[in-house]
PDB file of C-alpha atoms and ligand atoms in Angstrom:
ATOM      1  CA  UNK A   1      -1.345   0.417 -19.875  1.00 70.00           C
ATOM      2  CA  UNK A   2       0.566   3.787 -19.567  1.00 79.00           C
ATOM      3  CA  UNK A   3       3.735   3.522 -18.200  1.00 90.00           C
ATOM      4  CA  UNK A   4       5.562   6.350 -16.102  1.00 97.00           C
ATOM      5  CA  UNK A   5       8.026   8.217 -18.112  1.00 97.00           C
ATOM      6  CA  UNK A   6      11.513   8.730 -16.021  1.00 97.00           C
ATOM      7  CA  UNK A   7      10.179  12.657 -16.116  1.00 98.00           C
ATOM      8  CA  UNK A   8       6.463  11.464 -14.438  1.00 98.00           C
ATOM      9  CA  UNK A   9       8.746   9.394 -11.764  1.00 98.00           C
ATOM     10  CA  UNK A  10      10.760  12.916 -11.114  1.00 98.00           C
ATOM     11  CA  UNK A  11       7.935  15.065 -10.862  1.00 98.00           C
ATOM     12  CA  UNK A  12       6.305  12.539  -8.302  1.00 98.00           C
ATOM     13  CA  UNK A  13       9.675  12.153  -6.464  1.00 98.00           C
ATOM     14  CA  UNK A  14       9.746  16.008  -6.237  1.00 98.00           C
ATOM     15  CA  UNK A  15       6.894  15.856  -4.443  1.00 98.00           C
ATOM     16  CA  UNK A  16       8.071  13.795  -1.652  1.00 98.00           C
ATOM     17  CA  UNK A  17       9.223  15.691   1.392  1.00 98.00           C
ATOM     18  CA  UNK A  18      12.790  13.666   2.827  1.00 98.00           C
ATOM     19  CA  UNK A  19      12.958  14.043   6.530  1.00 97.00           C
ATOM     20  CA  UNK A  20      16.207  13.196   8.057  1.00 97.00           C
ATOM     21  CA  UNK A  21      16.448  11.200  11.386  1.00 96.00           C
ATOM     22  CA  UNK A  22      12.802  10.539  11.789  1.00 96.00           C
ATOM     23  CA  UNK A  23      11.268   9.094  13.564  1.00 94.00           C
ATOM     24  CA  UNK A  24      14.841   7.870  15.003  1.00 93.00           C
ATOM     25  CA  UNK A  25      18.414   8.679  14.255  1.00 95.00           C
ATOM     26  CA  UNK A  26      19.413   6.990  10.578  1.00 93.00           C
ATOM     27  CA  UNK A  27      16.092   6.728   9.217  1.00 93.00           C
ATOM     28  CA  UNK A  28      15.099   9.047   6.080  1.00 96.00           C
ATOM     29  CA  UNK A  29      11.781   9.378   6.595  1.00 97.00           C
ATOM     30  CA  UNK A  30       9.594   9.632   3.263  1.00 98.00           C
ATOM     31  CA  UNK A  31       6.986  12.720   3.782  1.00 98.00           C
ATOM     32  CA  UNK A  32       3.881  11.884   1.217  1.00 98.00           C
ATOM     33  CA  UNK A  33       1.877  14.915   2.975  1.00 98.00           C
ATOM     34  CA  UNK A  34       3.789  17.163   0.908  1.00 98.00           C
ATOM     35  CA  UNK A  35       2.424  15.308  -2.260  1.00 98.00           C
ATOM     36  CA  UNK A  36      -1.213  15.263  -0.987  1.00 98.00           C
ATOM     37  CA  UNK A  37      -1.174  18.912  -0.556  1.00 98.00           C
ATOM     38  CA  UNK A  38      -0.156  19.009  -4.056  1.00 98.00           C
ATOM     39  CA  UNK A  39      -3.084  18.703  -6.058  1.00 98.00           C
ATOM     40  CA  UNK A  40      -1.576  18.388  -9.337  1.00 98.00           C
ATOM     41  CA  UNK A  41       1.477  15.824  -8.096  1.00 98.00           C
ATOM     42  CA  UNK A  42      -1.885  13.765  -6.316  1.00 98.00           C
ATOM     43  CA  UNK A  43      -4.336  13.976  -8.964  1.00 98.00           C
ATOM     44  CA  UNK A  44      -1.206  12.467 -11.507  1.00 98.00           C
ATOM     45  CA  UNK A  45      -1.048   9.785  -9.043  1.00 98.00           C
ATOM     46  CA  UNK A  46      -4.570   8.448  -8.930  1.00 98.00           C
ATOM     47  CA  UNK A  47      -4.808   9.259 -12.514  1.00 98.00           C
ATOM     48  CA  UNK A  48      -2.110   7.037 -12.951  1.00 98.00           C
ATOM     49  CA  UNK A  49      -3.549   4.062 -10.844  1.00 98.00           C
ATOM     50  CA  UNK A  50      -7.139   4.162 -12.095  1.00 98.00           C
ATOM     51  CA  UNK A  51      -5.568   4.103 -15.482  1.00 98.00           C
ATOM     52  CA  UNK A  52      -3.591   1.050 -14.164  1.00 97.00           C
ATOM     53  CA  UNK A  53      -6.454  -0.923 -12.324  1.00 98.00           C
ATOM     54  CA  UNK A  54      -9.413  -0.037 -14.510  1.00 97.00           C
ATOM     55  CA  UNK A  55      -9.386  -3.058 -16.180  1.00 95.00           C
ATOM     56  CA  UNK A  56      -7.878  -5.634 -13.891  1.00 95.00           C
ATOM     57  CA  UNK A  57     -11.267  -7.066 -12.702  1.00 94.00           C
ATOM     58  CA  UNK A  58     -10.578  -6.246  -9.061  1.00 97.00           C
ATOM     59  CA  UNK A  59     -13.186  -7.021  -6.215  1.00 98.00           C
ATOM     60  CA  UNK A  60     -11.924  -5.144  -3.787  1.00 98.00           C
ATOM     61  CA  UNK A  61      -8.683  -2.753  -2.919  1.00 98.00           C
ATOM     62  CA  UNK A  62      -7.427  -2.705   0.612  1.00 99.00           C
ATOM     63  CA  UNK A  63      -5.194   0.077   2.016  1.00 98.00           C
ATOM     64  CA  UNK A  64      -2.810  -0.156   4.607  1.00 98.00           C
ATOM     65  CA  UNK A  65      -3.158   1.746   8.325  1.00 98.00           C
ATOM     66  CA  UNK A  66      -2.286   4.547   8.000  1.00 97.00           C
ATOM     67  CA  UNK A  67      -0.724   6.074   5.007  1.00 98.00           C
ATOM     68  CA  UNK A  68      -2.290   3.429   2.694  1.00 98.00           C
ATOM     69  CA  UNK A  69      -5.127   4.218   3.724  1.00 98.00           C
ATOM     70  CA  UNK A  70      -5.075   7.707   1.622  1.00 98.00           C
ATOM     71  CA  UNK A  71      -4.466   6.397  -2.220  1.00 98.00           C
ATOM     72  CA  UNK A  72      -6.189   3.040  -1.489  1.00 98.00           C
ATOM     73  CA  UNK A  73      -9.629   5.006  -0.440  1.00 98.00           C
ATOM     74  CA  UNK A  74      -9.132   7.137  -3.023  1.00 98.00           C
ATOM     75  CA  UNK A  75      -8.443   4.746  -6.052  1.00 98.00           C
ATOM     76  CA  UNK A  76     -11.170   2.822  -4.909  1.00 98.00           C
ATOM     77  CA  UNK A  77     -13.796   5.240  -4.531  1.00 98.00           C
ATOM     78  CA  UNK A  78     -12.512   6.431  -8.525  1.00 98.00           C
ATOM     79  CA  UNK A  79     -13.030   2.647  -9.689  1.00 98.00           C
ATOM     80  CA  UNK A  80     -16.341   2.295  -7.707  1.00 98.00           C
ATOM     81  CA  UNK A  81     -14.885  -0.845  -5.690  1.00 98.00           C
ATOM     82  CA  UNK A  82     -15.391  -1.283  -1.900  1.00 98.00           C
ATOM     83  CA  UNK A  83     -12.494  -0.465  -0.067  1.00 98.00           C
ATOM     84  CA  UNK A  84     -11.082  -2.577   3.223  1.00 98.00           C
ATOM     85  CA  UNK A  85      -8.502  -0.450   5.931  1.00 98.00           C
ATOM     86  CA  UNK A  86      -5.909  -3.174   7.222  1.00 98.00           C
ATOM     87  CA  UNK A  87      -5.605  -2.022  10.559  1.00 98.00           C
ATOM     88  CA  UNK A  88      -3.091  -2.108  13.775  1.00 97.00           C
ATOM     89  CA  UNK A  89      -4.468  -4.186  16.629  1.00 97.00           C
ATOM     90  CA  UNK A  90      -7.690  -2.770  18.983  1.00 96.00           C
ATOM     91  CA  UNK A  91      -8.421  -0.704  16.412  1.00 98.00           C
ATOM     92  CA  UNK A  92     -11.443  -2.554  14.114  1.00 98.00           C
ATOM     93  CA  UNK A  93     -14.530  -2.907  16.484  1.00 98.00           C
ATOM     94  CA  UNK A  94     -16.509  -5.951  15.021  1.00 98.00           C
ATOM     95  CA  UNK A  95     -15.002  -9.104  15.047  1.00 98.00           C
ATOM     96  CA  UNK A  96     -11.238  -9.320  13.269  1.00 98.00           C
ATOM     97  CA  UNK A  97      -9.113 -11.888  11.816  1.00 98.00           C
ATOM     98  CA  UNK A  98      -5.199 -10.792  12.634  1.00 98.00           C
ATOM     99  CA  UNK A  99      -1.921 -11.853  11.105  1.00 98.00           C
ATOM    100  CA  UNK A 100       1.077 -11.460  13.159  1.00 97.00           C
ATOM    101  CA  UNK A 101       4.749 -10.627  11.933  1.00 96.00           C
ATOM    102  CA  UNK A 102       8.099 -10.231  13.931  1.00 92.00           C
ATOM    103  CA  UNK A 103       9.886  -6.714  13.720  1.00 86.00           C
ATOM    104  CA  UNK A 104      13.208  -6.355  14.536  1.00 77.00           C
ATOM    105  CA  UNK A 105      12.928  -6.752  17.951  1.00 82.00           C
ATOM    106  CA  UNK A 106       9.138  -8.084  18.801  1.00 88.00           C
ATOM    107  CA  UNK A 107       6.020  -9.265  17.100  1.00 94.00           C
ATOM    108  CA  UNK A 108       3.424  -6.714  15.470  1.00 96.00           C
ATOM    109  CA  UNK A 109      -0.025  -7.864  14.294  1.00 97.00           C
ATOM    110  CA  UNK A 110      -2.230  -6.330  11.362  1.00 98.00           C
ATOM    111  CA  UNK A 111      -6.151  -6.978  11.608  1.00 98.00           C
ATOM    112  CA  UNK A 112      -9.161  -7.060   9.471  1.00 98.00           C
ATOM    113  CA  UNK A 113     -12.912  -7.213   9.683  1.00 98.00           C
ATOM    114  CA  UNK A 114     -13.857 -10.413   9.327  1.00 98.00           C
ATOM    115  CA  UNK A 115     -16.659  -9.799   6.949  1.00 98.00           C
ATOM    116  CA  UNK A 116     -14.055  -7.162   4.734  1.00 98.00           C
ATOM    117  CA  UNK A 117     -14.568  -9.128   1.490  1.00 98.00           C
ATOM    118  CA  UNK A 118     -17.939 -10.414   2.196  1.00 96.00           C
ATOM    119  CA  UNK A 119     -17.042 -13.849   2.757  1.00 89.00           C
ATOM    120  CA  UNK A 120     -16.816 -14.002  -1.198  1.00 94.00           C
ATOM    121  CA  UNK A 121     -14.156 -16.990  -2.246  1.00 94.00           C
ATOM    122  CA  UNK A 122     -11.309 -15.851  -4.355  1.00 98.00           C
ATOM    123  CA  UNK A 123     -12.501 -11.982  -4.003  1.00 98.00           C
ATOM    124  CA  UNK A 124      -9.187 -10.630  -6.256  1.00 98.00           C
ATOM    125  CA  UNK A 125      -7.762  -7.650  -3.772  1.00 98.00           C
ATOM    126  CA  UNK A 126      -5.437  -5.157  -4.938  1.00 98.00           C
ATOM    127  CA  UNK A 127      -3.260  -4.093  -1.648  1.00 98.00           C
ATOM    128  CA  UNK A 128      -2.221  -0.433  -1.324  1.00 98.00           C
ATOM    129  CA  UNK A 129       0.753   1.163   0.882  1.00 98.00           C
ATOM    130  CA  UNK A 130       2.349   4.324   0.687  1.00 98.00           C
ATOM    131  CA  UNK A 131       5.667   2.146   1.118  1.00 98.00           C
ATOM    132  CA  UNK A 132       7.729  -0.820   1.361  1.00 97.00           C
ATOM    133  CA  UNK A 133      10.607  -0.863   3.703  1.00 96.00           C
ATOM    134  CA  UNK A 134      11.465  -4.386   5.239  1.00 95.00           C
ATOM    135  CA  UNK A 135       8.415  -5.512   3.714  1.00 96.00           C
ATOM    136  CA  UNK A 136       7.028  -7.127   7.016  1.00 96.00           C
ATOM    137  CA  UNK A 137       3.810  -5.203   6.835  1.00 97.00           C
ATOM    138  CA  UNK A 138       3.009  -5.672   3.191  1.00 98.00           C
ATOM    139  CA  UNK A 139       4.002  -9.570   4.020  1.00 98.00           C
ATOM    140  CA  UNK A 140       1.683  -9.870   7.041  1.00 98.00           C
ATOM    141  CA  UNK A 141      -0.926  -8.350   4.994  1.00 98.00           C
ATOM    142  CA  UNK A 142      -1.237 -10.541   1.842  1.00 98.00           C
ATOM    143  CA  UNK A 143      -1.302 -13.415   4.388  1.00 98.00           C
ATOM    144  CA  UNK A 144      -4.309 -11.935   6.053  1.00 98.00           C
ATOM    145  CA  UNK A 145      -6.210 -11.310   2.890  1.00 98.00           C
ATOM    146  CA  UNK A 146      -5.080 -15.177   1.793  1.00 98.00           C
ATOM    147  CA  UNK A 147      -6.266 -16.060   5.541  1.00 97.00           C
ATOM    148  CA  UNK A 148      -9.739 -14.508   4.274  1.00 97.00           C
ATOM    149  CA  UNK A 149     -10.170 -16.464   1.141  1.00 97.00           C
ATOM    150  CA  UNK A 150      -9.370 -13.789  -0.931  1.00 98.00           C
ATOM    151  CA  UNK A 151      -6.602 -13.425  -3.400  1.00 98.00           C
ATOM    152  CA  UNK A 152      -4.058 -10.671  -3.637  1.00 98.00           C
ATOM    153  CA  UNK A 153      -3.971  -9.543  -7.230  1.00 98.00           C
ATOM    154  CA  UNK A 154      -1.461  -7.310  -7.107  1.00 98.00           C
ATOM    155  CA  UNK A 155       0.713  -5.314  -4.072  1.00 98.00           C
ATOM    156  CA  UNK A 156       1.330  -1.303  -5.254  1.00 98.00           C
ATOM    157  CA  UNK A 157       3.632   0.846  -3.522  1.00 98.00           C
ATOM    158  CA  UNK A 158       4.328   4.991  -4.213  1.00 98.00           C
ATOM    159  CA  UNK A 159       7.821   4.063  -3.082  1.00 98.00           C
ATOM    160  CA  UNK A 160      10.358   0.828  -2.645  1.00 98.00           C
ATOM    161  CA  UNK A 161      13.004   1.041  -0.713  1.00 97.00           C
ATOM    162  CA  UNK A 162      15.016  -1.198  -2.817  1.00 97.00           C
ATOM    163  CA  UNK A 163      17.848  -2.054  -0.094  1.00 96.00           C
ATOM    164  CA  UNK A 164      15.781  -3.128   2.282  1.00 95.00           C
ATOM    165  CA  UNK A 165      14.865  -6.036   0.166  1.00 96.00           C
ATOM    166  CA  UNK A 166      11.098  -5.897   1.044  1.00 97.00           C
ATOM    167  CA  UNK A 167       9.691  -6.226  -2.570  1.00 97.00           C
ATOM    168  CA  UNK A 168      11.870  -9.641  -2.947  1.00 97.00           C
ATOM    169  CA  UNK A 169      10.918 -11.019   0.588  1.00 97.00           C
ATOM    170  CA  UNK A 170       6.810 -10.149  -0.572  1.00 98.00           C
ATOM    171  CA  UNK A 171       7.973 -11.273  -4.310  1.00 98.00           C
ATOM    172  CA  UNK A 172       6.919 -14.960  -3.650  1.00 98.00           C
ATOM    173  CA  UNK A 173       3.491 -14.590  -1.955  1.00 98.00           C
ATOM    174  CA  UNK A 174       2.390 -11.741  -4.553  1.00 98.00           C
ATOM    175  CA  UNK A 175       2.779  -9.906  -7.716  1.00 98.00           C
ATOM    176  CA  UNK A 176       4.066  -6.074  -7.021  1.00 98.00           C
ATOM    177  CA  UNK A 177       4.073  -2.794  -8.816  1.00 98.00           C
ATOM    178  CA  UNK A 178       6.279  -0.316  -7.374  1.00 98.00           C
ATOM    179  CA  UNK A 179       5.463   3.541  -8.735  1.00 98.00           C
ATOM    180  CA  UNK A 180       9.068   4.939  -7.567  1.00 98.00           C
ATOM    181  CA  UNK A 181      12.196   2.708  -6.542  1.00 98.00           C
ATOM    182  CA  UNK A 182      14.679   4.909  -4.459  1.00 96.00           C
TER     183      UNK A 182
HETATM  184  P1  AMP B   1       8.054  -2.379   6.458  1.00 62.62           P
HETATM  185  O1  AMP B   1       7.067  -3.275   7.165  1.00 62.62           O
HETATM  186  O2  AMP B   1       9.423  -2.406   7.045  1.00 62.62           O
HETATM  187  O3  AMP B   1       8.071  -2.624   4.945  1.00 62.62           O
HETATM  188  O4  AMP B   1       7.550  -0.886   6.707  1.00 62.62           O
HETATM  189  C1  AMP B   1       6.562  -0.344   5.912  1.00 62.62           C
HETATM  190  C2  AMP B   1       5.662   0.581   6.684  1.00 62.62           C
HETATM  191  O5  AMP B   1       6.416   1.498   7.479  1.00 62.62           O
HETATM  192  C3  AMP B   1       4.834   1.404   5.719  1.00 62.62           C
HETATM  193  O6  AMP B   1       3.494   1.434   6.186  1.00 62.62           O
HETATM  194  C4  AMP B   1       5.468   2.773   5.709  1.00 62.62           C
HETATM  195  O7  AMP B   1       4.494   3.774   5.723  1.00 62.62           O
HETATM  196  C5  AMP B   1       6.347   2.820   6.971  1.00 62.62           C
HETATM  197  N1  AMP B   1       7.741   3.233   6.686  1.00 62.62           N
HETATM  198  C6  AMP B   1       8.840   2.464   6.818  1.00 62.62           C
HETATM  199  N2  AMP B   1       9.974   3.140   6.507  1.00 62.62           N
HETATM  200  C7  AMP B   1       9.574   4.381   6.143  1.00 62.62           C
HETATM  201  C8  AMP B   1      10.268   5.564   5.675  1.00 62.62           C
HETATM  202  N3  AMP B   1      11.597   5.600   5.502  1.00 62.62           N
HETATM  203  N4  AMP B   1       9.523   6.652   5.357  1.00 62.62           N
HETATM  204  C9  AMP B   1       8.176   6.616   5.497  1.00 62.62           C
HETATM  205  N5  AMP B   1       7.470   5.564   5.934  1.00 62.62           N
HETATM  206  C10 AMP B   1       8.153   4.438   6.255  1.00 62.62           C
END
């Protein structure tokens, strides 16, 4: 498996617009647009994870609402495996299974069809995000996925926030590949 040289990491970083004090004051908000409309910067990307995933015997890859969504769809389309959106609440219309997880102040909830993985035992899921911050989300959403019967493989982030701690809170419930650590 190829890894990313520090000069691959750079060019991706490059890529990725830095908005300051959005969407609130004190938060540097990571812009991956700026990479998508960057067709060479993308297309390394997705090279990059089918090169990764093509052999892992994967079942199914599920993305993260909304950014996820993006490089999960993508990768899974290039591997030819179904791909499953992870979704905020109201949003799936047929019937959902939900996982709920406390924010800072409040609880949030991530949902999923409940026929996602086609009620196959042990399906082996790769989970996508754009990112891992707190690592709430990416928690709530390997517990959903175990909540289906379905294992999660592997969790893959474009970036890791490294002081929020998120990748060692989701360390114990999954393995994790993080592309850029910032
Ligand atoms: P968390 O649950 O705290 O790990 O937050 C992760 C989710 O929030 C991901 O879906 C990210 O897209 C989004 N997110 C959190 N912080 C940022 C940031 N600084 N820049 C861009 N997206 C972020």
């Amino acid at each position: 498996m190829k890894e990313l040289s520090q000069k691959d990491k750079e060019f991706l970083l490059d890529s990725i617009r830095c908005i300051k004090d959005f969407p609130k004051p004190g938060i540097v908000f990571r812009d991956i647009t700026t990479l998508l409309n960057n067709a060479e910067a993308f297309n390394f990307l997705m090279d990059h994870l089918v090169e990764r995933y093509k052999d892992f015997d994967i079942d199914f890859i599920a993305g993260i609402e909304s950014r996820g969504f993006i490089f999960a769809a993508a990768l899974a389309a290039r591997l030819r495996i179904p791909f499953v959106p992870i979704r905020k609440p109201k949003k799936l219309p047929y019937i959902t299974i939900s996982q709920k997880y406390s924010l800072e102040y409040g609880v949030d909830e991530v949902q999923m069809h409940i026929d996602a993985f086609k009620h196959k035992e042990g399906a082996k899921v790769i989970l996508i995000d754009d990112l891992i911050a707190t690592g709430g989300t990416a928690k709530a959403s390997v517990e959903l996925i175990t909540q289906a019967n379905a294992i999660c493989v592997e969790a893959c982030f474009l970036i890791d926030l490294k002081e929020l701690k998120g990748s060692e809170a989701l360390r114990p419930l999954t393995k994790i590949y993080s592309i850029l650590e910032i």
